[in-house]
Amino acid sequence: MHTPITPLIPPEHLGLNGEDNQSGLAKRHQSLTYDLFAPEVIANPYPLYKRIREEDPVHYEASLGYWILTRYQDVEAALRDERLSANRRTLFIQQLGNLDVSLIQNFLQLTGNSMIEKDPPDHSRMRKLANQGFTTRALESWRSIIQKTTDTLLDQVQHQGYMDIVSDLSVPLPSLIIAKIFGVPESDRANLIQWATDTSSFWGAPSGKNIEELAQKADTSAAQFTAFINQLVAERRQNPGTDMISLLTMAYTEQNLDFAELPSLCILILNAGRSTTTDLIPNGVSALLNHPQQLQKLKDNPALISSAIEEIIRYDSSVSFVFRIAKEDIEIGGQKIPAGSVIALGLAAANHDPAKFPLPDNFDIERSPNEHLGFGPGIHFCLGAVLARMELNICFSTLLKRFPNLQFDSTRPPLPRRSTLVFKGFDALPVRF
């Protein structure tokens, strides 16, 4: 069961006591509670999202200490609302419960300097700078890296006739690609993956289990990652290459910027290019195998791959929620939300809202239009979206071409994973071919 977190905002400031307590709406907020970490929800959260959307679409979950949005119109508007801050320091500290904040000082420093935690004007400046690492020339050079890495990983399992999509493909693929794009030596790539895993696990709003252990791992990895990137930057300042860290180092040097921000940008790029794709690959394979007619349609018409990728992102998003903090008292969907409140924006729930998507629980690789929120609109549109789409396109095209008889392994069940509120994927997805 999920360990309750002390609410960030006292109940008396949430309109749940005093005169408001007489209203049916306030009573409903008090009585309704949902377990987002129940085993059946981990396996398939969409029925619960549907319930919340229908019963209480702007819901205060007291056990978690934050508001939850589940309607497309509310989530989409909130992603663009300048009254909501992307600085989640408050949430990270809240996750610690009674533990001392010094436990995550390195983690807070690394994430606090990150563009994803910034509001304008700092965000605008950092975004413009980050884009210099995603030039058209660089993107085209990545295509061959992605194809070669995908082929190498599939070569290693082809003779077996079976594989685990997670451990054999989706975990190593994005991490190896980012490592190559960064120009990280092969001997350091395992560390890079571990640092990214540890920091993203705590960043992703974990379930409350082993929170001290998760915090310690995130903090240690944040310190080690920062030191490693600083070392790489020092080397690239002396010996610049064509890798992304070299490009960013040159941009920082030319504009006389603070190099203390660079490790934070690198961890953002690493996690944006790794975490989402790591989960989208097994989520997508599972969706295709569970819908054989759609899979056959894609095999018969490979030109549908781009449309299929967009539907995979909508149908089973790897990022279920993103968080914002109310900078002032606001009203969403008729609910008054006090300043300082944590708000969970349900991307996955919004992507299944029938008010936006006809037959939202149907998996349709030809769905059009498909204005999903998988990468989030607005100023915080996912920095790794172009890279993720390229990886997914090449990965799925290659996988289906090389293994046309891909099917679930009936002797080994899939293991869905939902250890954090933010990320949704699989710990294992065994297949045969």
GROMACS .gro file of C-alpha atoms in nm:
model
  433
    1MET     CA    1   0.000   0.000   0.000
    2HIS     CA    2   0.103   0.358  -0.058
    3THR     CA    3   0.252   0.533   0.245
    4PRO     CA    4   0.057   0.858   0.302
    5ILE     CA    5   0.250   1.180   0.265
    6THR     CA    6   0.181   1.472   0.495
    7PRO     CA    7  -0.025   1.722   0.292
    8LEU     CA    8   0.166   2.031   0.190
    9ILE     CA    9  -0.127   2.264   0.259
   10PRO     CA   10  -0.315   2.239   0.592
   11PRO     CA   11  -0.679   2.132   0.546
   12GLU     CA   12  -0.808   2.457   0.691
   13HIS     CA   13  -0.652   2.637   0.393
   14LEU     CA   14  -0.814   2.403   0.143
   15GLY     CA   15  -1.175   2.508   0.196
   16LEU     CA   16  -1.248   2.183   0.381
   17ASN     CA   17  -1.335   2.338   0.718
   18GLY     CA   18  -1.541   2.634   0.837
   19GLU     CA   19  -1.836   2.753   0.633
   20ASP     CA   20  -1.730   2.568   0.317
   21ASN     CA   21  -1.756   2.244   0.509
   22GLN     CA   22  -2.134   2.267   0.481
   23SER     CA   23  -2.124   2.244   0.103
   24GLY     CA   24  -2.170   1.912  -0.068
   25LEU     CA   25  -1.867   1.982  -0.282
   26ALA     CA   26  -1.637   2.021   0.016
   27LYS     CA   27  -1.780   1.707   0.176
   28ARG     CA   28  -1.720   1.520  -0.147
   29HIS     CA   29  -1.356   1.630  -0.145
   30GLN     CA   30  -1.326   1.500   0.209
   31SER     CA   31  -1.486   1.163   0.138
   32LEU     CA   32  -1.338   1.079  -0.202
   33THR     CA   33  -0.995   0.923  -0.203
   34TYR     CA   34  -0.820   0.712  -0.464
   35ASP     CA   35  -0.527   0.470  -0.436
   36LEU     CA   36  -0.309   0.546  -0.738
   37PHE     CA   37  -0.061   0.276  -0.634
   38ALA     CA   38  -0.305  -0.016  -0.592
   39PRO     CA   39  -0.182  -0.331  -0.777
   40GLU     CA   40  -0.467  -0.320  -1.030
   41VAL     CA   41  -0.398   0.049  -1.095
   42ILE     CA   42  -0.029  -0.021  -1.151
   43ALA     CA   43  -0.129  -0.278  -1.413
   44ASN     CA   44  -0.388  -0.051  -1.577
   45PRO     CA   45  -0.449   0.299  -1.437
   46TYR     CA   46  -0.692   0.417  -1.706
   47PRO     CA   47  -1.017   0.291  -1.545
   48LEU     CA   48  -0.924   0.482  -1.227
   49TYR     CA   49  -0.840   0.796  -1.426
   50LYS     CA   50  -1.184   0.764  -1.587
   51ARG     CA   51  -1.349   0.740  -1.245
   52ILE     CA   52  -1.167   1.045  -1.112
   53ARG     CA   53  -1.246   1.244  -1.427
   54GLU     CA   54  -1.616   1.159  -1.396
   55GLU     CA   55  -1.650   1.187  -1.017
   56ASP     CA   56  -1.414   1.470  -0.927
   57PRO     CA   57  -1.207   1.601  -1.221
   58VAL     CA   58  -1.026   1.862  -1.009
   59HIS     CA   59  -0.956   1.640  -0.711
   60TYR     CA   60  -0.766   1.702  -0.388
   61GLU     CA   61  -0.603   1.375  -0.280
   62ALA     CA   62  -0.536   1.417   0.092
   63SER     CA   63  -0.319   1.104   0.117
   64LEU     CA   64  -0.074   1.255  -0.132
   65GLY     CA   65  -0.112   1.620  -0.040
   66TYR     CA   66  -0.186   1.754  -0.386
   67TRP     CA   67  -0.453   1.826  -0.644
   68ILE     CA   68  -0.504   1.600  -0.944
   69LEU     CA   69  -0.632   1.716  -1.285
   70THR     CA   70  -0.772   1.456  -1.525
   71ARG     CA   71  -0.965   1.645  -1.799
   72TYR     CA   72  -0.789   1.734  -2.122
   73GLN     CA   73  -0.908   2.095  -2.120
   74ASP     CA   74  -0.784   2.151  -1.762
   75VAL     CA   75  -0.449   1.980  -1.811
   76GLU     CA   76  -0.378   2.150  -2.144
   77ALA     CA   77  -0.464   2.493  -2.000
   78ALA     CA   78  -0.257   2.431  -1.686
   79LEU     CA   79   0.050   2.344  -1.894
   80ARG     CA   80   0.031   2.694  -2.043
   81ASP     CA   81  -0.075   2.880  -1.725
   82GLU     CA   82   0.191   3.127  -1.610
   83ARG     CA   83   0.033   3.131  -1.262
   84LEU     CA   84   0.165   2.777  -1.215
   85SER     CA   85   0.536   2.740  -1.144
   86ALA     CA   86   0.755   2.457  -1.272
   87ASN     CA   87   0.984   2.493  -0.967
   88ARG     CA   88   0.911   2.172  -0.777
   89ARG     CA   89   1.153   2.218  -0.487
   90THR     CA   90   0.852   2.227  -0.251
   91LEU     CA   91   0.736   1.887  -0.375
   92PHE     CA   92   1.079   1.728  -0.341
   93ILE     CA   93   1.106   1.848   0.018
   94GLN     CA   94   0.750   1.729   0.088
   95GLN     CA   95   0.842   1.381  -0.035
   96LEU     CA   96   1.100   1.354   0.244
   97GLY     CA   97   0.830   1.364   0.511
   98ASN     CA   98   1.012   1.409   0.843
   99LEU     CA   99   1.361   1.357   0.699
  100ASP     CA  100   1.612   1.643   0.697
  101VAL     CA  101   1.631   1.842   0.373
  102SER     CA  102   2.013   1.820   0.380
  103LEU     CA  103   1.965   1.460   0.270
  104ILE     CA  104   1.897   1.585  -0.086
  105GLN     CA  105   2.115   1.898  -0.102
  106ASN     CA  106   2.311   1.780  -0.410
  107PHE     CA  107   1.990   1.665  -0.579
  108LEU     CA  108   1.823   2.003  -0.512
  109GLN     CA  109   2.123   2.189  -0.650
  110LEU     CA  110   2.131   1.980  -0.967
  111THR     CA  111   1.756   1.998  -1.033
  112GLY     CA  112   1.726   2.358  -0.912
  113ASN     CA  113   1.956   2.472  -1.193
  114SER     CA  114   1.760   2.270  -1.449
  115MET     CA  115   1.552   2.435  -1.719
  116ILE     CA  116   1.259   2.204  -1.642
  117GLU     CA  117   1.236   2.360  -1.295
  118LYS     CA  118   1.255   2.719  -1.420
  119ASP     CA  119   0.994   2.980  -1.509
  120PRO     CA  120   1.047   3.271  -1.752
  121PRO     CA  121   1.268   3.464  -1.802
  122ASP     CA  122   1.530   3.210  -1.682
  123HIS     CA  123   1.356   2.929  -1.869
  124SER     CA  124   1.351   3.125  -2.196
  125ARG     CA  125   1.725   3.197  -2.176
  126MET     CA  126   1.813   2.836  -2.091
  127ARG     CA  127   1.584   2.690  -2.356
  128LYS     CA  128   1.743   2.901  -2.627
  129LEU     CA  129   2.083   2.781  -2.515
  130ALA     CA  130   1.981   2.414  -2.496
  131ASN     CA  131   1.853   2.426  -2.853
  132GLN     CA  132   2.212   2.480  -2.968
  133GLY     CA  133   2.279   2.118  -2.884
  134PHE     CA  134   1.992   2.007  -3.112
  135THR     CA  135   2.103   2.145  -3.448
  136THR     CA  136   1.971   1.994  -3.773
  137ARG     CA  137   2.320   1.867  -3.851
  138ALA     CA  138   2.347   1.703  -3.509
  139LEU     CA  139   2.005   1.542  -3.541
  140GLU     CA  140   2.091   1.385  -3.874
  141SER     CA  141   2.415   1.244  -3.733
  142TRP     CA  142   2.214   1.082  -3.454
  143ARG     CA  143   2.002   0.885  -3.702
  144SER     CA  144   2.291   0.655  -3.791
  145ILE     CA  145   2.384   0.618  -3.421
  146ILE     CA  146   2.026   0.509  -3.339
  147GLN     CA  147   2.010   0.262  -3.629
  148LYS     CA  148   2.348   0.107  -3.554
  149THR     CA  149   2.276   0.077  -3.181
  150THR     CA  150   1.935  -0.081  -3.246
  151ASP     CA  151   2.085  -0.334  -3.489
  152THR     CA  152   2.365  -0.424  -3.247
  153LEU     CA  153   2.121  -0.492  -2.962
  154LEU     CA  154   1.894  -0.705  -3.183
  155ASP     CA  155   2.197  -0.894  -3.323
  156GLN     CA  156   2.275  -1.005  -2.966
  157VAL     CA  157   1.938  -1.180  -2.920
  158GLN     CA  158   1.842  -1.288  -3.273
  159HIS     CA  159   1.986  -1.639  -3.241
  160GLN     CA  160   1.785  -1.702  -2.920
  161GLY     CA  161   1.437  -1.665  -3.064
  162TYR     CA  162   1.327  -1.478  -2.752
  163MET     CA  163   1.416  -1.161  -2.561
  164ASP     CA  164   1.303  -0.928  -2.286
  165ILE     CA  165   1.203  -0.603  -2.456
  166VAL     CA  166   1.300  -0.411  -2.140
  167SER     CA  167   1.643  -0.549  -2.041
  168ASP     CA  168   1.758  -0.640  -2.393
  169LEU     CA  169   1.633  -0.335  -2.582
  170SER     CA  170   1.449  -0.047  -2.415
  171VAL     CA  171   1.684   0.006  -2.118
  172PRO     CA  172   2.017  -0.007  -2.305
  173LEU     CA  173   1.907   0.159  -2.631
  174PRO     CA  174   1.830   0.519  -2.521
  175SER     CA  175   2.110   0.519  -2.265
  176LEU     CA  176   2.369   0.404  -2.519
  177ILE     CA  177   2.242   0.659  -2.770
  178ILE     CA  178   2.266   0.948  -2.524
  179ALA     CA  179   2.609   0.829  -2.411
  180LYS     CA  180   2.730   0.831  -2.772
  181ILE     CA  181   2.571   1.170  -2.840
  182PHE     CA  182   2.741   1.307  -2.527
  183GLY     CA  183   3.072   1.147  -2.626
  184VAL     CA  184   3.093   0.955  -2.298
  185PRO     CA  185   3.369   0.690  -2.289
  186GLU     CA  186   3.239   0.332  -2.292
  187SER     CA  187   3.388   0.263  -1.949
  188ASP     CA  188   3.167   0.534  -1.793
  189ARG     CA  189   2.835   0.447  -1.961
  190ALA     CA  190   2.710   0.209  -1.691
  191ASN     CA  191   2.760   0.484  -1.431
  192LEU     CA  192   2.574   0.731  -1.652
  193ILE     CA  193   2.271   0.498  -1.667
  194GLN     CA  194   2.276   0.446  -1.290
  195TRP     CA  195   2.300   0.819  -1.213
  196ALA     CA  196   2.009   0.893  -1.446
  197THR     CA  197   1.798   0.613  -1.296
  198ASP     CA  198   1.858   0.724  -0.937
  199THR     CA  199   1.785   1.093  -0.995
  200SER     CA  200   1.475   1.032  -1.207
  201SER     CA  201   1.332   0.785  -0.952
  202PHE     CA  202   1.320   1.048  -0.678
  203TRP     CA  203   1.221   1.326  -0.922
  204GLY     CA  204   0.925   1.118  -1.043
  205ALA     CA  205   0.723   1.132  -0.716
  206PRO     CA  206   0.789   0.782  -0.575
  207SER     CA  207   0.523   0.585  -0.391
  208GLY     CA  208   0.660   0.657  -0.043
  209LYS     CA  209   0.824   0.318   0.005
  210ASN     CA  210   1.194   0.333   0.098
  211ILE     CA  211   1.188   0.711   0.055
  212GLU     CA  212   1.508   0.760   0.258
  213GLU     CA  213   1.696   0.508   0.044
  214LEU     CA  214   1.566   0.666  -0.277
  215ALA     CA  215   1.662   1.014  -0.155
  216GLN     CA  216   2.013   0.904  -0.060
  217LYS     CA  217   2.067   0.735  -0.397
  218ALA     CA  218   1.938   1.041  -0.583
  219ASP     CA  219   2.164   1.273  -0.385
  220THR     CA  220   2.477   1.059  -0.426
  221SER     CA  221   2.413   1.017  -0.798
  222ALA     CA  222   2.349   1.390  -0.839
  223ALA     CA  223   2.688   1.468  -0.682
  224GLN     CA  224   2.870   1.207  -0.889
  225PHE     CA  225   2.701   1.309  -1.213
  226THR     CA  226   2.784   1.676  -1.151
  227ALA     CA  227   3.149   1.594  -1.090
  228PHE     CA  228   3.163   1.375  -1.401
  229ILE     CA  229   3.009   1.637  -1.631
  230ASN     CA  230   3.240   1.906  -1.489
  231GLN     CA  231   3.533   1.681  -1.575
  232LEU     CA  232   3.405   1.626  -1.929
  233VAL     CA  233   3.347   2.000  -1.974
  234ALA     CA  234   3.703   2.076  -1.864
  235GLU     CA  235   3.832   1.825  -2.120
  236ARG     CA  236   3.610   1.959  -2.402
  237ARG     CA  237   3.716   2.318  -2.333
  238GLN     CA  238   4.069   2.205  -2.409
  239ASN     CA  239   3.980   1.959  -2.685
  240PRO     CA  240   3.637   2.035  -2.839
  241GLY     CA  241   3.475   1.770  -3.059
  242THR     CA  242   3.143   1.734  -3.242
  243ASP     CA  243   2.952   1.575  -2.951
  244MET     CA  244   2.669   1.754  -2.771
  245ILE     CA  245   2.872   1.842  -2.461
  246SER     CA  246   3.133   2.003  -2.683
  247LEU     CA  247   2.862   2.205  -2.861
  248LEU     CA  248   2.712   2.320  -2.531
  249THR     CA  249   3.054   2.396  -2.381
  250MET     CA  250   3.139   2.616  -2.678
  251ALA     CA  251   2.803   2.796  -2.648
  252TYR     CA  252   2.858   2.861  -2.277
  253THR     CA  253   3.210   2.988  -2.345
  254GLU     CA  254   3.103   3.219  -2.629
  255GLN     CA  255   2.822   3.371  -2.421
  256ASN     CA  256   3.027   3.385  -2.099
  257LEU     CA  257   2.765   3.186  -1.907
  258ASP     CA  258   2.779   3.014  -1.569
  259PHE     CA  259   2.916   2.662  -1.619
  260ALA     CA  260   2.749   2.559  -1.292
  261GLU     CA  261   2.424   2.525  -1.492
  262LEU     CA  262   2.568   2.285  -1.748
  263PRO     CA  263   2.545   1.959  -1.544
  264SER     CA  264   2.178   2.041  -1.482
  265LEU     CA  265   2.115   2.081  -1.855
  266CYS     CA  266   2.297   1.755  -1.924
  267ILE     CA  267   2.094   1.554  -1.670
  268LEU     CA  268   1.777   1.699  -1.822
  269ILE     CA  269   1.881   1.596  -2.174
  270LEU     CA  270   1.989   1.255  -2.045
  271ASN     CA  271   1.659   1.188  -1.867
  272ALA     CA  272   1.444   1.349  -2.138
  273GLY     CA  273   1.607   1.128  -2.400
  274ARG     CA  274   1.624   0.818  -2.181
  275SER     CA  275   1.337   0.781  -1.933
  276THR     CA  276   1.050   0.849  -2.172
  277THR     CA  277   1.184   0.625  -2.450
  278THR     CA  278   1.284   0.347  -2.209
  279ASP     CA  279   0.917   0.310  -2.112
  280LEU     CA  280   0.753   0.398  -2.444
  281ILE     CA  281   0.921   0.106  -2.623
  282PRO     CA  282   0.770  -0.171  -2.403
  283ASN     CA  283   0.444   0.022  -2.366
  284GLY     CA  284   0.421   0.037  -2.745
  285VAL     CA  285   0.518  -0.327  -2.801
  286SER     CA  286   0.255  -0.431  -2.547
  287ALA     CA  287  -0.011  -0.215  -2.716
  288LEU     CA  288   0.067  -0.360  -3.059
  289LEU     CA  289   0.072  -0.723  -2.941
  290ASN     CA  290  -0.255  -0.672  -2.754
  291HIS     CA  291  -0.413  -0.535  -3.073
  292PRO     CA  292  -0.312  -0.784  -3.347
  293GLN     CA  293  -0.528  -0.621  -3.614
  294GLN     CA  294  -0.347  -0.290  -3.563
  295LEU     CA  295  -0.012  -0.468  -3.563
  296GLN     CA  296  -0.097  -0.642  -3.891
  297LYS     CA  297  -0.208  -0.311  -4.040
  298LEU     CA  298   0.132  -0.162  -3.953
  299LYS     CA  299   0.317  -0.460  -4.099
  300ASP     CA  300   0.113  -0.431  -4.420
  301ASN     CA  301   0.174  -0.057  -4.445
  302PRO     CA  302   0.506   0.045  -4.282
  303ALA     CA  303   0.441   0.406  -4.391
  304LEU     CA  304   0.199   0.426  -4.096
  305ILE     CA  305   0.489   0.411  -3.849
  306SER     CA  306   0.488   0.783  -3.761
  307SER     CA  307   0.113   0.780  -3.698
  308ALA     CA  308   0.151   0.460  -3.495
  309ILE     CA  309   0.420   0.619  -3.278
  310GLU     CA  310   0.191   0.913  -3.196
  311GLU     CA  311  -0.086   0.671  -3.098
  312ILE     CA  312   0.154   0.472  -2.879
  313ILE     CA  313   0.247   0.795  -2.699
  314ARG     CA  314  -0.121   0.884  -2.651
  315TYR     CA  315  -0.255   0.540  -2.568
  316ASP     CA  316  -0.003   0.447  -2.296
  317SER     CA  317   0.206   0.748  -2.203
  318SER     CA  318   0.536   0.684  -2.029
  319VAL     CA  319   0.494   1.008  -1.832
  320SER     CA  320   0.159   0.997  -1.653
  321PHE     CA  321   0.183   1.324  -1.460
  322VAL     CA  322   0.384   1.643  -1.442
  323PHE     CA  323   0.374   1.876  -1.143
  324ARG     CA  324   0.322   2.247  -1.099
  325ILE     CA  325   0.304   2.473  -0.792
  326ALA     CA  326   0.037   2.744  -0.769
  327LYS     CA  327   0.211   3.083  -0.741
  328GLU     CA  328  -0.115   3.248  -0.635
  329ASP     CA  329  -0.472   3.156  -0.548
  330ILE     CA  330  -0.631   3.020  -0.865
  331GLU     CA  331  -0.952   2.853  -0.979
  332ILE     CA  332  -0.958   2.544  -1.201
  333GLY     CA  333  -1.279   2.376  -1.305
  334GLY     CA  334  -1.475   2.566  -1.043
  335GLN     CA  335  -1.238   2.463  -0.762
  336LYS     CA  336  -1.044   2.723  -0.564
  337ILE     CA  337  -0.683   2.617  -0.524
  338PRO     CA  338  -0.468   2.812  -0.274
  339ALA     CA  339  -0.123   2.955  -0.348
  340GLY     CA  340   0.151   2.704  -0.272
  341SER     CA  341  -0.060   2.401  -0.364
  342VAL     CA  342   0.100   2.116  -0.556
  343ILE     CA  343  -0.098   2.025  -0.869
  344ALA     CA  344  -0.051   1.696  -1.057
  345LEU     CA  345  -0.136   1.743  -1.425
  346GLY     CA  346  -0.263   1.409  -1.554
  347LEU     CA  347  -0.117   1.379  -1.904
  348ALA     CA  348  -0.217   1.013  -1.936
  349ALA     CA  349  -0.567   1.078  -1.806
  350ALA     CA  350  -0.610   1.372  -2.044
  351ASN     CA  351  -0.498   1.152  -2.334
  352HIS     CA  352  -0.797   0.926  -2.262
  353ASP     CA  353  -1.056   1.200  -2.225
  354PRO     CA  354  -1.355   1.122  -2.453
  355ALA     CA  355  -1.430   1.495  -2.475
  356LYS     CA  356  -1.110   1.524  -2.682
  357PHE     CA  357  -1.054   1.178  -2.833
  358PRO     CA  358  -1.338   0.970  -2.982
  359LEU     CA  359  -1.328   0.616  -2.841
  360PRO     CA  360  -1.020   0.704  -2.635
  361ASP     CA  361  -0.964   0.351  -2.503
  362ASN     CA  362  -0.934   0.214  -2.857
  363PHE     CA  363  -0.581   0.175  -2.993
  364ASP     CA  364  -0.594   0.316  -3.347
  365ILE     CA  365  -0.266   0.365  -3.532
  366GLU     CA  366  -0.444   0.581  -3.792
  367ARG     CA  367  -0.600   0.816  -3.536
  368SER     CA  368  -0.621   1.168  -3.679
  369PRO     CA  369  -0.608   1.429  -3.548
  370ASN     CA  370  -0.405   1.309  -3.251
  371GLU     CA  371  -0.329   1.611  -3.033
  372HIS     CA  372  -0.201   1.410  -2.737
  373LEU     CA  373  -0.021   1.571  -2.444
  374GLY     CA  374   0.255   1.310  -2.429
  375PHE     CA  375   0.530   1.568  -2.470
  376GLY     CA  376   0.340   1.855  -2.306
  377PRO     CA  377   0.253   2.176  -2.497
  378GLY     CA  378   0.364   2.523  -2.391
  379ILE     CA  379   0.708   2.653  -2.301
  380HIS     CA  380   0.811   2.325  -2.136
  381PHE     CA  381   0.747   2.113  -2.447
  382CYS     CA  382   0.973   1.809  -2.406
  383LEU     CA  383   1.330   1.896  -2.503
  384GLY     CA  384   1.392   1.537  -2.613
  385ALA     CA  385   1.076   1.503  -2.825
  386VAL     CA  386   1.255   1.509  -3.163
  387LEU     CA  387   1.514   1.258  -3.043
  388ALA     CA  388   1.248   1.036  -2.881
  389ARG     CA  389   1.035   1.027  -3.197
  390MET     CA  390   1.341   0.942  -3.406
  391GLU     CA  391   1.442   0.662  -3.167
  392LEU     CA  392   1.091   0.516  -3.155
  393ASN     CA  393   1.047   0.533  -3.532
  394ILE     CA  394   1.375   0.354  -3.603
  395CYS     CA  395   1.337   0.108  -3.314
  396PHE     CA  396   0.984  -0.010  -3.403
  397SER     CA  397   1.051  -0.018  -3.779
  398THR     CA  398   1.364  -0.228  -3.728
  399LEU     CA  399   1.208  -0.456  -3.465
  400LEU     CA  400   0.904  -0.543  -3.682
  401LYS     CA  401   1.112  -0.585  -3.997
  402ARG     CA  402   1.362  -0.819  -3.834
  403PHE     CA  403   1.113  -1.006  -3.612
  404PRO     CA  404   0.784  -1.015  -3.808
  405ASN     CA  405   0.652  -1.300  -3.589
  406LEU     CA  406   0.692  -1.105  -3.265
  407GLN     CA  407   0.456  -1.230  -2.992
  408PHE     CA  408   0.421  -1.244  -2.614
  409ASP     CA  409   0.621  -1.519  -2.442
  410SER     CA  410   0.345  -1.735  -2.292
  411THR     CA  411   0.587  -1.894  -2.044
  412ARG     CA  412   0.687  -1.565  -1.879
  413PRO     CA  413   0.433  -1.297  -1.782
  414PRO     CA  414   0.496  -0.923  -1.834
  415LEU     CA  415   0.579  -0.724  -1.521
  416PRO     CA  416   0.420  -0.376  -1.525
  417ARG     CA  417   0.610  -0.111  -1.328
  418ARG     CA  418   0.469   0.193  -1.150
  419SER     CA  419   0.703   0.274  -0.861
  420THR     CA  420   0.653   0.647  -0.910
  421LEU     CA  421   0.346   0.852  -0.994
  422VAL     CA  422   0.518   1.013  -1.293
  423PHE     CA  423   0.667   0.721  -1.486
  424LYS     CA  424   0.477   0.418  -1.619
  425GLY     CA  425   0.640   0.123  -1.792
  426PHE     CA  426   0.748  -0.238  -1.748
  427ASP     CA  427   1.014  -0.411  -1.542
  428ALA     CA  428   1.000  -0.698  -1.789
  429LEU     CA  429   0.823  -0.773  -2.119
  430PRO     CA  430   0.930  -1.116  -2.249
  431VAL     CA  431   0.860  -1.188  -2.616
  432ARG     CA  432   0.931  -1.458  -2.874
  433PHE     CA  433   0.996  -1.419  -3.243
   0.00000   0.00000   0.00000
